[in-house]
Amino acid sequence: MKRVWVIIQYALLNAIPYAIGYGLGEFIGELFGFPKWLTYTFAYVLLLIAGAIGAKFLRWYESRHHVLGGRIFLASLLVYVCFDLFTDYFFEESLFYSLLDNLGYELCVGLIAFGVTRLVLVYKTWRARRIYGTGEQGVRGNFSREGVGESHVESKEFNQLIESDDYDHDLAVKCKTGIYVGSKSRGVVSFKGIPYAQPPVGTLRWKAPQPLPPSDVVCQALHFSSVCPQPWSAIPELNSLPQSEDCLTLNIWSSAKSEFVKRPVVVFLPGGDLTFGGSALSLYDGTAFVRQNPDTLFVSLNFRLGILGVMDFSRVPGGEAYADSTDLPLLDILAALRWLKENVSAFQGDPGNITLLGNDTGGLCAAILATVPQAKELFHRVVLLSSSCQSFCTPEKAQRWTADLLEYLHVSTMDELVRLPVGVLRQAQEALKWYLTDFVAGRGMVPANLLETYRNGAAAGIDLICCTTENSAGFYVVDMGAQRAREFLQRLAGELHGYVREEEYQLYEEYTQSAKDLGAALPGAYFFNFLFYHSFALALCRAHAANHYFARYFRWRVGSPIQAFGAFCNIEVPFILGTLDAVEKYGIVGDKQSGRIMQCALAKFAKDGNPELPMGTVCHNKFLHWPNISTDETPVLLVDEECLVVDAHECADQSLPVEKLLLKYPDAPIFLMEKTSELYKRMQREIADGA
C-alpha cells in the first residue's frame, strides 16, 4: 500500500499542473470564441507552461520540508477551487471537470501499469522461492537444479577478417587500428570483441600492454572475445565462455540514431575479486542501458586477472624485466581508455566526457586510477558499485604467493615461467586455492592507503559516486573463516581510524579483538558488512569531499526474493544495467523501477555531472533530490521503492551498529563474543536497562 500511495501522490502532483494549464486554456478559448484548433493549441501551450512551473515548484518542494511544501500545495489547490467556483458562477464554465478528466486518466494508467507489474513480480518471486527456498540452508544458489545450470552464451564464434567488399558499410566504423563491422538489433548497434592492445602472449606475458599498430584491415565485430584464463566459478555461464590470454578487447553499444552527436561515454569495468569475470557475461550486456538512454555510449572491456594480472616477480631471477606485473589490470584499463580517447569519436562518443562505472574490484580499479596522474586526462567521473575499495595485500604476502607458485610448478626463473602453457598456470591457481587475488599495497600505481590518498587530494577533479548494498557481505562472510575475517576487520578498523566517529572506531576495534568467529552468525555478517562496505564507502566520499570535490553515496536496498540473501553484494548491477532477465535463472528477480531510476540518474551524471533527475523524466515520476556530501553533512540516498535521502546516521544499523544489531538479534550468541569482554558486559547492562 505504501508503494500505491507514492504512485497516487506523485501522479496527482504531476497531473494537477498539467490539468490546470489545459483546463485554463480551454476555458479562455471558449470564452473568447476561438476556433477549435486554436483553442486546443492554446490549451496545449498553457499545459506546457503550467507543467514547467509545477516542476519548479516540486523541485523546491522535494528539497525543503515536506510539511511546508504540502501546505503551499493545498493552499494553491484551494485557490484553484475558488477560481473555478467564480468562473462557473459568472461565466457558466468550469475548470474542475477538466482537472478531473486529466487526473482520472493519469491515475488509471498509472494504477493499471502498477497492478500488472506487481502481478508479474509476484509470479517471478514465487517461482524463485519454489526453486531456491528461503536460502537459509546456505549462502550459495543451487546451480545443480534442473534447468538452472543451463547458461545462455551468445556465441562461441570468433570475429574474422573480411577480405572482400561484401559487408554492410553502414555498420562499419573506421578506427586508427582497423575498420570494424558491427551488428544492429532493435535500434541498438553493437561492436564486440574490438582489440585495444596487442595480445599479451609469449614474451608479452606479465608485461604492460603494447599499443596496436595503425591498420586499414576490415574485421568483424560481431562476437565477444575470450575472457582471461581463470579458475572454475560458481557461475555456470562464466565457466562456459572460451578463455585465452588474447583477451584485451572491448565492446561498444550505441543508439542507431543517424544524426551525429557527441555522446557521453560510460565505460563499465566488470568485477570478480580480480580473479573471475569478463565482459562477455550476459549480465553485462549494454543493450538495455543504451535503449533506455539513447544519448549515451556504453562500453565494456576485459583486463587481465588473477595469476596473469597481479603477481609480484621482483625477487625472481629475471623479474626485473616484469616490474609492471602487479599492476596489469590497471595498465590494461589505461590502454583501453587511450584507445577510446583516439577512436571513440568515430562511434559518436565524446572523448572529452568519459565516466568509469566499476563493479566490485572493477570499481576498485577505477578508484585507484582516479589518483593516477597519467589517467586524469582519460576520464572525468567515477561510479563505484558494490566496491569496498579494499582488495590489497602486503608485499610480504605477495612474495609468499610467488614462492608457493614457483614451488608448485618446479621452476625458478622468469624464462621458465613465460614458457609454461597458460593451462598449467590456470591449474596452479586452482590447486593453490587462489580464488581471491589482491593488489600489492604501495607498489606501482597502488597507494599504500587509499583513504589517505583521497584525503590528500590525489583524485582532484574527479566526480565520485559510491554505492553499497544493504547486505553486501551476505555471500562472503561464512566462507572466510574466523581467523581471516578477524585479521581483515582489524586492518580495516585501523584504516578507518580518523575517518569515522571515535565511538564507532572503539566498537570496531574492541569487537574485532573479542569476537571468536565473525562468520558463524548472521549478526557477524551484518557487522562485517557495515565495516567493510558502508563505513569505508562513506569514509572515501568524506575524504574526497574534504577537498571540496564532488562526492555522493547511495545504498541499494532492493533485495533478492530469496529471503536469507537480501540485498547482497552486486545485486544492484542487473537492475542498473537493465539485465535482470539474464540473472532470473539464479533466483534474482525484482521490481525494475528502482533500477530504471538509478540508471537514468547515472546516465545523467555521465552527461553533465549531476545525477539529480528533474520532474517529468521518463523513468521517474518525481524529482530525485540527491545532495552532495560535505565535511559537515553526509546525506545518503536509500534506493528502494521511494528513493529517499537521509543522513548517514539515520540509516538502519548505521549509528553505533553493534548495540543496534544486538537488540535486533537478541537470540544470537552476542556475535560469539568472549563473555569476559567489557563490550559484552556493557551491552548486557544496556539491554537490562532498556528492558
XYZ file of C-alpha atoms in Angstrom:
691
model
C 0.000 0.000 0.000
C 2.924 2.313 0.647
C 4.023 1.959 -2.972
C 0.455 2.549 -4.220
C 0.184 5.750 -2.167
C 3.510 7.004 -3.533
C 2.281 6.450 -7.095
C -1.057 8.183 -6.405
C 0.677 11.081 -4.658
C 3.074 11.826 -7.457
C 0.515 11.155 -10.174
C -1.562 13.887 -8.522
C 1.403 16.218 -8.243
C 2.233 15.586 -11.913
C -1.309 15.785 -13.214
C -2.634 18.858 -11.408
C -0.307 21.450 -13.042
C -0.960 19.997 -16.497
C -4.693 19.759 -15.869
C -4.839 23.353 -14.630
C -2.948 24.618 -17.666
C -5.009 22.682 -20.180
C -8.313 23.468 -18.488
C -7.469 27.167 -18.294
C -6.540 27.178 -21.986
C -9.847 25.562 -22.965
C -11.752 27.991 -20.767
C -10.076 31.085 -22.304
C -10.519 29.731 -25.838
C -14.223 29.068 -25.395
C -14.731 32.347 -23.531
C -13.320 34.390 -26.421
C -14.785 32.206 -29.168
C -11.529 30.855 -30.600
C -11.739 28.208 -33.349
C -11.286 24.674 -32.063
C -7.800 24.239 -33.498
C -6.665 27.491 -31.886
C -8.355 26.594 -28.590
C -6.559 23.233 -28.434
C -3.238 24.785 -29.432
C -3.586 27.495 -26.808
C -4.601 24.906 -24.189
C -1.570 22.761 -25.038
C 0.788 25.745 -24.748
C -0.640 26.614 -21.322
C -0.329 22.922 -20.358
C 3.425 23.029 -21.046
C 3.845 26.324 -19.199
C 1.907 25.082 -16.172
C 3.865 21.823 -16.196
C 7.176 23.722 -16.196
C 6.001 25.910 -13.304
C 4.797 22.817 -11.444
C 8.161 21.116 -11.984
C 9.987 24.092 -10.484
C 7.648 24.053 -7.511
C 8.122 20.306 -6.996
C 11.897 20.705 -7.228
C 11.694 23.162 -4.376
C 9.088 21.002 -2.622
C 11.385 17.955 -2.626
C 14.383 19.915 -1.403
C 12.615 21.534 1.585
C 10.493 20.300 4.450
C 7.537 18.387 3.071
C 5.141 19.883 5.626
C 5.673 23.439 4.404
C 5.585 22.339 0.772
C 2.373 20.417 1.401
C 0.709 23.463 2.936
C 1.589 25.595 -0.079
C 0.327 22.857 -2.372
C -3.004 22.637 -0.534
C -3.320 26.443 -0.489
C -2.757 26.525 -4.269
C -5.392 23.846 -4.748
C -7.844 25.854 -2.605
C -7.217 28.971 -4.723
C -7.879 26.922 -7.841
C -11.189 25.595 -6.488
C -12.274 29.135 -5.533
C -11.349 30.363 -9.007
C -13.345 27.500 -10.513
C -16.448 28.431 -8.479
C -16.065 32.026 -9.601
C -15.873 31.157 -13.309
C -18.703 28.654 -13.015
C -20.998 31.241 -11.361
C -20.263 34.202 -13.644
C -19.342 32.519 -16.951
C -21.012 29.096 -16.595
C -17.670 27.433 -17.431
C -15.995 25.008 -15.017
C -12.295 24.217 -14.842
C -12.941 21.471 -12.297
C -14.238 18.924 -14.820
C -11.154 19.338 -16.995
C -8.998 18.798 -13.936
C -10.883 15.617 -13.034
C -10.599 14.299 -16.597
C -6.838 14.726 -16.634
C -6.363 13.388 -13.128
C -8.561 10.385 -13.758
C -6.650 9.440 -16.884
C -3.227 9.706 -15.246
C -4.307 7.829 -12.142
C -5.936 4.994 -14.075
C -2.990 4.471 -16.406
C -0.524 4.568 -13.504
C -2.504 2.181 -11.321
C -3.153 -0.308 -14.137
C 0.536 -0.368 -15.041
C 1.416 -0.777 -11.380
C -1.017 -3.665 -10.960
C 0.290 -5.550 -13.982
C 3.946 -5.182 -12.949
C 3.087 -6.260 -9.400
C 1.414 -9.441 -10.653
C 4.394 -10.301 -12.847
C 6.778 -9.664 -9.952
C 4.712 -11.789 -7.551
C 4.829 -14.699 -10.022
C 8.600 -14.400 -10.545
C 9.195 -14.177 -6.800
C 7.062 -17.265 -6.179
C 8.964 -19.179 -8.857
C 12.382 -18.177 -7.453
C 11.414 -19.230 -3.923
C 9.957 -22.514 -5.199
C 13.325 -23.356 -6.776
C 15.683 -21.997 -4.106
C 13.637 -21.960 -0.912
C 14.481 -19.266 1.621
C 18.250 -19.597 1.292
C 18.661 -20.434 4.981
C 20.403 -23.718 4.204
C 23.358 -21.989 2.581
C 24.608 -18.805 1.040
C 25.128 -20.157 -2.472
C 22.498 -20.695 -5.130
C 21.908 -24.331 -6.018
C 23.014 -24.349 -9.639
C 22.584 -28.095 -9.979
C 18.812 -27.778 -10.165
C 17.295 -28.943 -13.409
C 17.054 -26.109 -15.891
C 19.038 -23.716 -13.705
C 22.526 -24.795 -14.654
C 21.801 -24.121 -18.317
C 23.546 -20.896 -19.299
C 22.907 -18.660 -22.249
C 26.084 -17.804 -24.110
C 25.516 -15.521 -27.060
C 28.187 -17.079 -29.240
C 31.371 -19.096 -29.077
C 32.332 -17.943 -32.548
C 35.170 -15.516 -33.060
C 35.455 -12.435 -35.226
C 37.027 -12.989 -38.622
C 38.841 -10.753 -41.082
C 36.730 -9.564 -44.009
C 38.759 -9.799 -47.218
C 36.037 -8.802 -49.692
C 33.861 -5.728 -50.028
C 30.775 -7.771 -49.201
C 29.758 -6.264 -45.829
C 27.303 -3.686 -44.544
C 29.159 -0.400 -44.908
C 26.514 1.404 -42.820
C 27.593 -0.704 -39.825
C 31.336 -0.256 -40.424
C 33.368 2.205 -38.358
C 36.858 3.336 -39.346
C 39.315 3.488 -36.427
C 43.073 4.017 -36.345
C 43.620 0.304 -35.730
C 41.199 -1.021 -38.350
C 37.675 -0.990 -39.725
C 35.147 -2.816 -37.539
C 31.782 -4.067 -38.771
C 29.123 -4.383 -36.087
C 25.525 -5.561 -35.931
C 22.176 -3.878 -35.374
C 19.236 -5.129 -33.290
C 16.083 -3.260 -32.276
C 17.567 0.197 -32.652
C 20.905 -0.570 -30.943
C 24.198 -1.043 -32.800
C 26.870 -3.159 -31.124
C 30.568 -3.732 -31.813
C 32.023 -6.671 -29.877
C 35.495 -8.026 -29.405
C 37.454 -4.994 -30.656
C 41.136 -5.333 -29.641
C 42.569 -2.315 -27.821
C 46.138 -3.633 -27.365
C 48.405 -6.347 -28.690
C 47.690 -9.845 -27.356
C 49.761 -10.266 -24.130
C 51.157 -13.643 -25.171
C 54.645 -15.069 -25.459
C 57.260 -12.585 -24.300
C 54.491 -10.024 -23.551
C 53.021 -12.182 -20.761
C 53.128 -10.247 -17.447
C 54.202 -7.084 -19.276
C 52.408 -3.773 -19.782
C 50.007 -3.800 -22.756
C 51.507 -2.661 -26.042
C 49.545 -0.407 -28.454
C 48.253 -1.780 -31.732
C 49.851 -0.513 -34.951
C 47.766 1.576 -37.396
C 45.799 -0.576 -39.819
C 43.148 -0.458 -42.547
C 42.185 -4.119 -42.198
C 38.420 -4.850 -42.138
C 37.254 -7.140 -39.345
C 34.001 -8.433 -37.907
C 32.909 -7.046 -34.541
C 30.014 -9.458 -34.071
C 31.181 -11.732 -31.240
C 32.663 -11.325 -27.795
C 36.296 -12.339 -27.403
C 37.637 -14.881 -24.933
C 37.823 -13.974 -21.249
C 41.070 -14.015 -19.292
C 42.037 -17.543 -18.099
C 40.621 -18.063 -14.609
C 39.660 -20.793 -12.104
C 36.332 -22.576 -12.005
C 33.468 -20.330 -10.900
C 30.072 -20.894 -9.255
C 28.552 -19.044 -12.251
C 27.851 -21.642 -14.970
C 27.808 -19.098 -17.789
C 31.301 -17.906 -16.882
C 32.660 -21.473 -16.994
C 31.202 -21.989 -20.454
C 32.943 -18.971 -22.003
C 36.148 -19.530 -24.001
C 39.337 -18.473 -22.193
C 42.541 -17.144 -23.691
C 45.452 -14.843 -22.910
C 44.397 -12.960 -26.049
C 41.612 -11.201 -24.158
C 42.402 -7.457 -24.282
C 39.254 -6.368 -26.094
C 36.331 -4.008 -25.601
C 32.693 -3.832 -26.687
C 30.630 -0.790 -27.685
C 26.865 -0.253 -27.762
C 25.254 2.846 -29.240
C 21.871 4.018 -30.431
C 21.179 3.615 -34.141
C 20.308 7.317 -34.439
C 21.585 8.673 -37.738
C 22.304 12.257 -36.668
C 25.838 12.942 -35.467
C 26.034 13.959 -31.822
C 28.822 13.630 -29.306
C 27.515 11.242 -26.676
C 28.856 10.804 -23.150
C 30.736 7.520 -22.778
C 30.108 5.096 -19.892
C 32.921 2.545 -19.555
C 31.883 -0.482 -17.495
C 34.605 -2.355 -15.593
C 33.400 -5.836 -14.551
C 34.124 -7.223 -11.093
C 35.149 -10.626 -9.801
C 37.701 -10.192 -6.991
C 40.490 -9.670 -9.585
C 40.162 -13.412 -10.230
C 36.937 -14.122 -12.123
C 34.791 -12.398 -14.700
C 34.721 -10.944 -18.166
C 32.681 -8.596 -20.328
C 31.043 -11.437 -22.290
C 28.638 -12.279 -19.449
C 25.028 -11.580 -20.424
C 24.738 -9.766 -17.071
C 26.945 -7.013 -18.534
C 25.227 -6.597 -21.900
C 24.839 -2.909 -22.745
C 21.774 -3.134 -24.996
C 19.142 -2.275 -22.375
C 21.209 0.594 -20.955
C 21.562 2.232 -24.373
C 17.938 1.592 -25.301
C 16.830 3.404 -22.147
C 19.462 6.143 -22.601
C 19.938 6.547 -26.384
C 22.161 9.601 -25.996
C 24.787 7.551 -24.117
C 27.541 5.297 -25.459
C 28.125 2.150 -23.352
C 31.486 0.361 -23.357
C 32.641 -2.772 -21.521
C 36.067 -4.378 -21.569
C 38.269 -7.248 -20.443
C 41.505 -6.951 -18.494
C 43.966 -9.478 -17.085
C 43.094 -11.251 -13.844
C 44.477 -13.473 -11.133
C 47.763 -15.204 -11.764
C 48.161 -13.331 -15.062
C 47.341 -9.922 -13.604
C 48.615 -9.251 -10.082
C 51.768 -11.282 -9.366
C 54.946 -9.909 -7.776
C 58.069 -11.264 -9.509
C 60.509 -8.688 -8.125
C 62.630 -11.349 -6.357
C 62.515 -13.969 -9.098
C 65.634 -14.206 -11.333
C 64.780 -12.204 -14.449
C 61.891 -10.482 -12.649
C 63.410 -7.025 -13.133
C 62.008 -7.076 -16.674
C 58.493 -7.577 -15.265
C 58.204 -4.611 -12.916
C 54.608 -3.951 -14.037
C 53.326 -7.439 -13.176
C 51.466 -6.255 -10.035
C 49.519 -3.512 -11.873
C 48.413 -5.229 -15.084
C 44.625 -4.777 -14.622
C 45.201 -1.040 -14.142
C 47.567 -0.798 -17.092
C 45.142 -2.724 -19.308
C 42.302 -0.345 -18.421
C 44.559 2.636 -19.159
C 45.377 1.141 -22.568
C 41.659 0.710 -23.303
C 40.967 4.308 -22.260
C 43.756 5.571 -24.528
C 42.254 3.601 -27.418
C 38.854 5.139 -26.688
C 40.370 8.605 -26.467
C 41.697 8.196 -30.011
C 38.808 6.297 -31.603
C 35.526 6.716 -29.713
C 34.547 9.818 -31.712
C 34.149 7.528 -34.738
C 31.313 5.836 -32.799
C 29.765 9.269 -31.997
C 31.217 9.181 -28.485
C 32.672 12.224 -26.764
C 36.343 11.536 -25.871
C 36.222 14.508 -23.526
C 33.358 13.091 -21.443
C 34.143 9.583 -20.188
C 32.761 8.034 -16.978
C 34.082 4.842 -15.363
C 31.322 2.599 -13.986
C 33.145 -0.023 -11.917
C 31.584 -3.049 -10.260
C 33.242 -4.749 -7.279
C 37.010 -4.878 -7.970
C 36.324 -3.113 -11.275
C 35.294 -0.225 -9.041
C 38.496 -0.621 -7.043
C 40.473 -0.243 -10.279
C 38.509 2.920 -11.109
C 39.075 4.346 -7.605
C 42.826 3.750 -7.874
C 43.078 5.175 -11.392
C 41.381 8.364 -10.177
C 44.557 9.015 -8.157
C 46.994 8.302 -11.017
C 48.207 11.496 -12.743
C 48.590 9.963 -16.234
C 44.985 8.717 -16.087
C 43.378 12.072 -15.256
C 43.016 13.215 -18.884
C 41.364 9.939 -19.895
C 38.175 10.117 -17.772
C 36.346 12.603 -15.594
C 33.833 10.776 -13.390
C 33.766 7.557 -11.383
C 30.856 5.411 -10.127
C 31.683 2.552 -7.753
C 29.063 -0.234 -7.482
C 29.418 -2.680 -4.566
C 33.074 -1.765 -4.325
C 34.684 -1.814 -0.917
C 37.952 -0.480 -2.400
C 39.717 -2.921 -0.069
C 41.453 -5.626 -2.095
C 45.076 -5.114 -1.092
C 47.763 -7.377 0.303
C 51.146 -6.660 1.870
C 54.367 -7.080 -0.146
C 55.274 -9.959 2.185
C 52.065 -11.825 1.376
C 52.574 -11.241 -2.353
C 56.072 -12.700 -2.072
C 54.679 -15.793 -0.310
C 52.232 -16.302 -3.189
C 55.070 -16.125 -5.695
C 57.205 -18.570 -3.690
C 54.294 -21.025 -3.468
C 53.744 -20.751 -7.229
C 57.389 -21.450 -8.078
C 57.456 -24.423 -5.714
C 54.253 -25.906 -7.147
C 55.418 -25.513 -10.748
C 59.013 -26.653 -10.021
C 60.510 -23.624 -11.756
C 62.856 -20.914 -10.522
C 63.244 -18.240 -13.231
C 61.031 -15.931 -15.261
C 62.161 -17.534 -18.518
C 60.750 -20.856 -17.323
C 57.501 -19.225 -16.198
C 56.948 -17.435 -19.513
C 57.400 -20.662 -21.466
C 54.748 -22.561 -19.475
C 51.368 -23.172 -21.189
C 48.619 -20.934 -19.822
C 46.576 -24.013 -18.890
C 49.284 -25.059 -16.436
C 49.156 -21.636 -14.759
C 45.374 -21.839 -14.507
C 45.605 -25.286 -12.883
C 48.208 -23.953 -10.450
C 45.908 -21.159 -9.340
C 43.101 -23.660 -8.713
C 45.406 -26.064 -6.872
C 46.799 -23.303 -4.649
C 43.267 -22.086 -3.868
C 43.955 -18.526 -5.030
C 40.340 -17.658 -5.549
C 40.824 -14.119 -4.240
C 43.827 -12.169 -5.517
C 44.791 -8.669 -4.435
C 46.769 -5.627 -5.495
C 50.024 -5.105 -3.616
C 49.627 -2.042 -1.403
C 52.243 0.635 -2.008
C 53.564 -0.916 -5.228
C 53.407 0.757 -8.635
C 50.210 2.763 -9.070
C 48.544 1.256 -5.986
C 48.576 3.570 -2.936
C 49.523 2.284 0.500
C 46.341 3.820 1.965
C 43.545 4.745 -0.429
C 41.634 6.880 2.092
C 44.713 8.917 2.930
C 45.454 9.359 -0.772
C 41.968 10.722 -1.406
C 42.117 12.990 1.637
C 45.393 14.416 0.311
C 43.608 15.431 -2.890
C 45.148 12.897 -5.287
C 41.760 12.417 -7.019
C 41.370 16.144 -7.694
C 38.965 16.990 -10.494
C 37.196 13.593 -10.464
C 33.475 13.435 -9.616
C 32.717 10.430 -7.386
C 29.620 8.336 -6.624
C 29.821 5.303 -4.315
C 27.217 2.568 -3.852
C 26.914 -0.276 -1.376
C 24.077 -2.742 -0.886
C 22.167 -3.262 2.337
C 23.592 -6.743 2.935
C 26.744 -6.590 0.837
C 28.694 -9.250 2.715
C 25.926 -11.835 2.911
C 27.585 -14.193 0.440
C 31.131 -13.973 1.699
C 31.491 -13.906 5.464
C 30.570 -17.525 6.162
C 33.178 -18.717 3.671
C 36.036 -16.613 5.073
C 36.610 -18.376 8.349
C 37.227 -16.834 11.743
C 40.934 -16.080 11.575
C 40.917 -14.476 8.133
C 37.816 -12.433 8.941
C 39.328 -11.188 12.202
C 42.613 -10.158 10.559
C 40.735 -8.498 7.753
C 38.486 -6.460 10.026
C 41.305 -5.468 12.343
C 43.186 -3.999 9.403
C 40.047 -2.237 8.171
C 39.316 -0.788 11.596
C 42.835 0.601 11.714
C 42.499 2.234 8.293
C 39.165 3.784 9.234
C 40.610 5.452 12.331
C 40.213 9.175 11.821
C 37.556 8.749 9.137
C 34.629 7.614 11.323
C 33.290 8.785 14.673
C 35.556 7.908 17.594
C 32.885 5.894 19.436
C 32.315 3.799 16.312
C 36.023 3.133 15.922
C 36.300 1.976 19.546
C 33.481 -0.500 18.968
C 35.105 -1.790 15.777
C 38.432 -2.293 17.493
C 37.048 -3.985 20.606
C 34.656 -6.167 18.644
C 37.262 -7.475 16.222
C 39.562 -8.337 19.122
C 36.931 -10.154 21.191
C 34.815 -11.985 18.603
C 35.520 -15.714 18.388
C 34.067 -16.369 14.943
C 32.959 -13.408 12.849
C 31.403 -15.561 10.165
C 29.361 -18.055 12.139
C 26.345 -15.897 12.878
C 24.173 -13.596 10.809
C 24.886 -10.587 13.067
C 28.578 -11.138 12.404
C 27.836 -10.871 8.702
C 25.947 -7.632 9.259
C 28.797 -6.165 11.272
C 31.326 -7.218 8.632
C 29.039 -5.717 6.002
C 28.833 -2.414 7.857
C 32.558 -2.068 8.433
C 33.812 -3.497 5.139
C 31.365 -1.745 2.814
C 29.188 1.047 4.244
C 31.717 2.717 6.544
C 34.527 2.555 4.026
C 32.412 3.912 1.157
C 31.235 6.825 3.276
C 34.778 7.434 4.505
C 36.020 7.535 0.904
C 33.302 10.049 -0.018
C 34.091 12.173 3.047
C 37.818 12.112 2.259
C 37.108 13.261 -1.303
C 34.604 15.906 -0.178
C 37.101 17.275 2.355
C 38.883 18.870 -0.611
C 35.585 20.342 -1.860
C 35.279 17.792 -4.646
C 32.013 16.214 -5.825
C 31.088 13.052 -3.864
C 27.717 11.294 -3.435
C 26.713 7.983 -1.919
C 23.707 5.688 -2.296
C 22.759 2.457 -0.580
C 20.857 -0.170 -2.519
C 18.002 -1.817 -0.597
C 16.139 -3.748 -3.303
C 16.908 -7.365 -2.439
C 16.575 -10.905 -3.706
C 13.318 -12.806 -3.117
C 15.482 -15.497 -1.527
C 14.857 -14.206 1.965
C 18.170 -15.035 3.629
C 20.185 -13.208 0.968
C 18.521 -9.795 0.960
C 20.262 -7.034 -0.978
C 23.582 -8.836 -1.302
C 26.768 -7.577 -2.946
C 26.464 -6.800 -6.693
C 22.686 -7.281 -6.805
C 22.260 -3.687 -7.992
C 24.203 -4.344 -11.221
C 21.460 -6.142 -13.242
C 18.918 -3.561 -12.039
C 21.050 -0.609 -13.123
C 22.218 -2.165 -16.403
C 18.705 -3.402 -17.193
C 19.800 -7.061 -17.454
C 17.505 -8.670 -14.869
C 16.329 -11.183 -17.472
C 19.883 -12.561 -17.644
C 20.010 -13.399 -13.932
C 16.474 -14.621 -13.252
C 17.738 -18.179 -13.682
C 19.752 -17.619 -10.479
C 16.711 -16.550 -8.484
C 17.340 -12.790 -8.786
C 14.103 -11.024 -9.659
C 12.707 -7.687 -8.616
C 10.842 -4.523 -9.482
C 12.670 -2.846 -12.375
C 11.532 0.668 -11.484
C 14.288 1.348 -8.953
C 16.866 0.162 -11.472
C 15.479 2.471 -14.154
C 15.593 5.407 -11.739
C 19.267 4.869 -10.889
C 20.121 4.043 -14.492
C 18.682 7.394 -15.585
C 20.410 9.180 -12.692
C 23.809 7.681 -13.540
C 23.344 8.349 -17.270
C 22.592 11.980 -16.446
C 25.633 12.042 -14.166
C 27.732 10.807 -17.081
C 26.279 13.529 -19.282
C 26.623 16.641 -17.122
C 27.951 15.592 -13.699
C 24.597 15.996 -11.923
C 22.668 12.800 -11.070
C 19.549 14.626 -9.844
C 16.535 13.860 -12.019
C 14.184 16.695 -12.997
C 10.427 16.389 -12.895
C 8.969 14.615 -15.902
C 11.877 12.220 -16.529
C 10.581 9.203 -18.446
C 11.718 6.660 -15.867
C 10.846 8.604 -12.757
C 7.651 10.269 -11.598
C 9.169 12.758 -9.174
C 12.194 14.971 -8.768
C 15.155 12.984 -7.441
C 16.855 15.193 -4.861
C 20.370 13.965 -4.074
C 22.650 16.480 -2.306
C 26.426 16.392 -2.300
C 28.397 15.101 0.693
C 30.320 17.699 2.670
C 32.559 17.625 5.716
C 29.554 18.536 7.889
C 26.724 16.585 6.231
C 26.635 13.014 4.954
C 23.380 12.571 3.011
C 22.704 9.027 1.811
C 20.275 8.157 -0.978
C 18.400 4.996 0.050
C 17.328 3.220 -3.133
C 14.121 1.307 -2.581
C 10.580 1.958 -3.770
C 10.729 5.616 -2.767
C 14.398 6.654 -3.181
C 14.677 8.884 -0.110
C 17.631 10.910 1.129
C 18.533 10.659 4.824
C 21.595 11.484 6.866
C 24.135 8.693 7.199
C 23.448 8.248 10.914
C 19.731 7.761 10.268
C 20.333 4.630 8.169
C 19.417 1.289 9.666
C 22.345 -0.207 11.616
C 24.377 2.931 10.926
C 24.692 4.642 14.295
C 26.551 2.520 16.852
C 25.833 -0.645 14.858
C 26.936 -3.258 17.389
C 24.347 -2.263 20.001
C 21.620 -1.970 17.393
C 22.399 -5.355 15.918
C 22.444 -6.951 19.350
C 18.966 -5.600 20.012
C 17.861 -6.673 16.541
C 19.064 -10.266 17.100
C 18.628 -10.873 20.862
C 18.883 -14.658 20.495
C 22.223 -14.575 18.714
C 25.263 -15.636 20.776
C 26.320 -11.978 21.228
C 28.294 -12.351 17.978
C 30.085 -15.200 19.770
C 31.973 -12.728 21.943
C 34.065 -13.684 24.908
C 31.826 -13.479 27.982
C 34.503 -11.518 29.843
C 34.612 -8.768 27.223
C 33.965 -5.292 28.582
C 31.929 -4.573 25.474
C 29.809 -7.651 26.144
C 29.202 -6.588 29.763
C 28.269 -3.040 28.728
C 25.807 -4.341 26.157
C 24.193 -6.623 28.682
C 23.762 -3.709 31.103
C 22.216 -1.541 28.383
C 19.788 -4.297 27.415
C 18.822 -4.759 31.058
C 18.334 -1.002 31.483
C 16.283 -0.840 28.292
C 14.073 -3.687 29.415
